[in-house]
Amino acid sequence: FAAKKKTDSTILDTLFHQQTSTKLASASKTSDSVLFASVHPMQDDENDGNGFDELSAAVERLALNDSGLEVHTTSAGSSSNDSSSSDGGPFLGPGLRVGFQGLLHVEVFRQRLKDEFGLDALVTPPKVPYNIKYLKGKNNLVGKGKDEAIEEEIIEDLSKWPSSGTRYEVFEPMVEVRVMAPMDHAGNVMELIKRKRGETHMTTTPIDERTWLFTSQMPWGEVVTDFHDQLKTTTAGYGSFDVVDGDPPFQKSKLNKIDILLNDEVVDPLSFVCHVDQAPAQARSVCKKLHEVLPRQQFVTVIQAKAVGGKIIASERIKAYRKDVLTKGGKTMGGGDITRKMKLLQKQKRGKKRQQSGGKVTLSQAAFNSVISRS
C-alpha cells in the first residue's frame, strides 16, 4: 500500500498485510456528496493570487476528519480542460471543486477554515448538473473536428452552456421533497412549494392532529439555493425537509442562463440558470442585491444581467467616489472662468473612464449569497 496523497485513503479503509493477508482495519462506507461548489481564496492587496496553496493545504487537513468533504484539487497554473477544474477567471482565480453534504455543511466548512486556519474563503453557489440534448442543426458541431457532434451531455459548469443560435433542449434534475411542518403553516408551505415550481403531483398527508407531511417533485436547482432558509422563515423555524431521488431523475424544462456582467465583463461564478418566466424578476433581484453589497470604487461600476441572445434584462449602477477638483487648499480653482472649470471636470472624467476600463471589482461572499437567495 503506497498512498501518495492524503485523499488516497479515507477513514476506516480496509487494509491487508501484503504477505499474510491479515486484516488491519475494517471498512466503512463513505458519504456521497449532495452538492458541489467552487472554493477560492479571498483576494486582497497583501496576498493577491498567492493564497491558493495555503487554502489547498487547509482544505486537505479538514478533509482528514470530515469524511463528507470531497475535494478535487487543480494546480494554480493548470491549463487542463478536466471537469474538476475550478478556474474562477480574472475575478476569482484558481480554486478547488469541493463536494458538501448540504448548505449547512458549507457554512460549517467556511467557519472551520476561519477558526482553525485563519482563512477567509469564497464559496460559489452550488453547481447543478443539467442534461443538454442537442438537436440537429449546423451550429451543433462541437469538439476538435466538424465530424464530432455531441447529441447529449451533462453540463455543470455554466461557462460551457450552449451559445445562442444552437438548437438544444434542457433537462433539469428532479428530486422528491418531503416537508414536515405544523398544520397552522400549511398555506405558507404550499405557497413556497408552488413558488419553487413544485406544485405538480403535490400531496399532503396528516401525521397527527398538529403536523402535516407535504410531498412534491421539485427541481434540484430550486432546493439547493434558499429553500431551507425560506422554509424556516415561513414556518417560524418548525419546518423540516429531506429529499430523495426524483422519478424521473431529469425533466424537460424551459430554462434560461443569466450572465452577470460587471463593467461589460462576464463574471462566470455569478451566472445562474432559472425558468424563463422567472428570469426578469430574478435578474433584477440579483442586480439590486449586488448593488447593495459590492464596494464603491473610484470608478463607476455597471452591473448588468444578460440573457441568452445578448439581451440586457436588468441593470444597476454604482456611482464612483468623486473628488472636488474645483477646490484646492480651500480655494476655488479657475476663479470665475467657466472654461477653466470645465477643463478640470473633463480631465477628471477622462481619468475615471481609464480607471473603469482597467479597474478590478472585488467580490465578497455576500455577492455569491445574492445569487443563492435571488428568489
Short mmCIF file of N, CA and C in Angstrom, two decimals, residues 18 38 47 75 106 144 146 149 161 168 174 178 196 214 227 236 264 277-278 304 309 357:
data_model
loop_
_atom_site.label_atom_id
_atom_site.label_comp_id
_atom_site.label_asym_id
_atom_site.label_seq_id
_atom_site.Cartn_x
_atom_site.Cartn_y
_atom_site.Cartn_z
N GLN A 18 0.49 -7.35 3.09
CA GLN A 18 0.78 -7.83 1.75
C GLN A 18 1.14 -9.32 1.71
N SER A 38 -17.47 25.63 -5.93
CA SER A 38 -16.07 26.03 -6.08
C SER A 38 -15.65 26.87 -4.88
N ASN A 47 -2.16 39.66 -0.21
CA ASN A 47 -1.99 38.27 -0.69
C ASN A 47 -2.80 38.09 -1.95
N SER A 75 -4.09 22.40 -9.91
CA SER A 75 -2.98 23.32 -9.67
C SER A 75 -3.31 24.69 -10.20
N VAL A 106 -21.73 23.67 4.13
CA VAL A 106 -20.92 24.73 3.53
C VAL A 106 -20.59 25.80 4.57
N LYS A 144 -13.18 18.93 -31.50
CA LYS A 144 -11.98 19.30 -32.25
C LYS A 144 -12.23 19.33 -33.75
N LYS A 146 -15.12 18.88 -37.21
CA LYS A 146 -16.51 19.10 -37.60
C LYS A 146 -17.32 17.82 -37.56
N ALA A 149 -19.94 15.48 -33.38
CA ALA A 149 -21.18 16.12 -32.96
C ALA A 149 -21.67 15.49 -31.67
N TRP A 161 -22.24 26.42 -21.17
CA TRP A 161 -23.64 26.43 -21.62
C TRP A 161 -23.70 26.74 -23.12
N TYR A 168 -31.14 23.28 -28.86
CA TYR A 168 -30.95 22.29 -27.80
C TYR A 168 -32.18 22.29 -26.89
N MET A 174 -34.41 16.38 -11.02
CA MET A 174 -35.58 16.47 -10.16
C MET A 174 -35.36 15.63 -8.90
N ARG A 178 -39.84 16.07 0.72
CA ARG A 178 -40.83 15.75 1.76
C ARG A 178 -40.66 16.75 2.90
N LYS A 196 -41.50 27.47 -5.82
CA LYS A 196 -40.30 26.75 -6.22
C LYS A 196 -40.58 25.73 -7.34
N PHE A 214 -45.89 17.14 3.53
CA PHE A 214 -46.09 17.63 2.16
C PHE A 214 -45.05 16.94 1.27
N PHE A 227 -34.13 27.26 -0.39
CA PHE A 227 -35.36 26.61 0.04
C PHE A 227 -35.37 26.38 1.55
N ALA A 236 -41.83 29.59 10.94
CA ALA A 236 -41.34 30.07 12.24
C ALA A 236 -40.30 29.12 12.82
N ASP A 264 -19.17 45.40 -18.27
CA ASP A 264 -19.15 44.71 -19.57
C ASP A 264 -18.30 43.45 -19.57
N ASP A 277 -39.84 32.15 -17.24
CA ASP A 277 -40.86 33.04 -16.70
C ASP A 277 -40.37 33.82 -15.49
N GLN A 278 -39.37 33.29 -14.79
CA GLN A 278 -38.84 33.95 -13.60
C GLN A 278 -37.56 34.73 -13.88
N GLN A 304 -24.96 44.40 -14.84
CA GLN A 304 -25.96 44.05 -15.84
C GLN A 304 -26.24 42.56 -15.81
N GLY A 309 -28.71 35.25 -25.92
CA GLY A 309 -29.11 36.06 -27.05
C GLY A 309 -28.59 37.48 -26.95
N SER A 357 -12.03 51.15 -17.26
CA SER A 357 -11.63 50.15 -18.25
C SER A 357 -10.63 49.15 -17.69
#
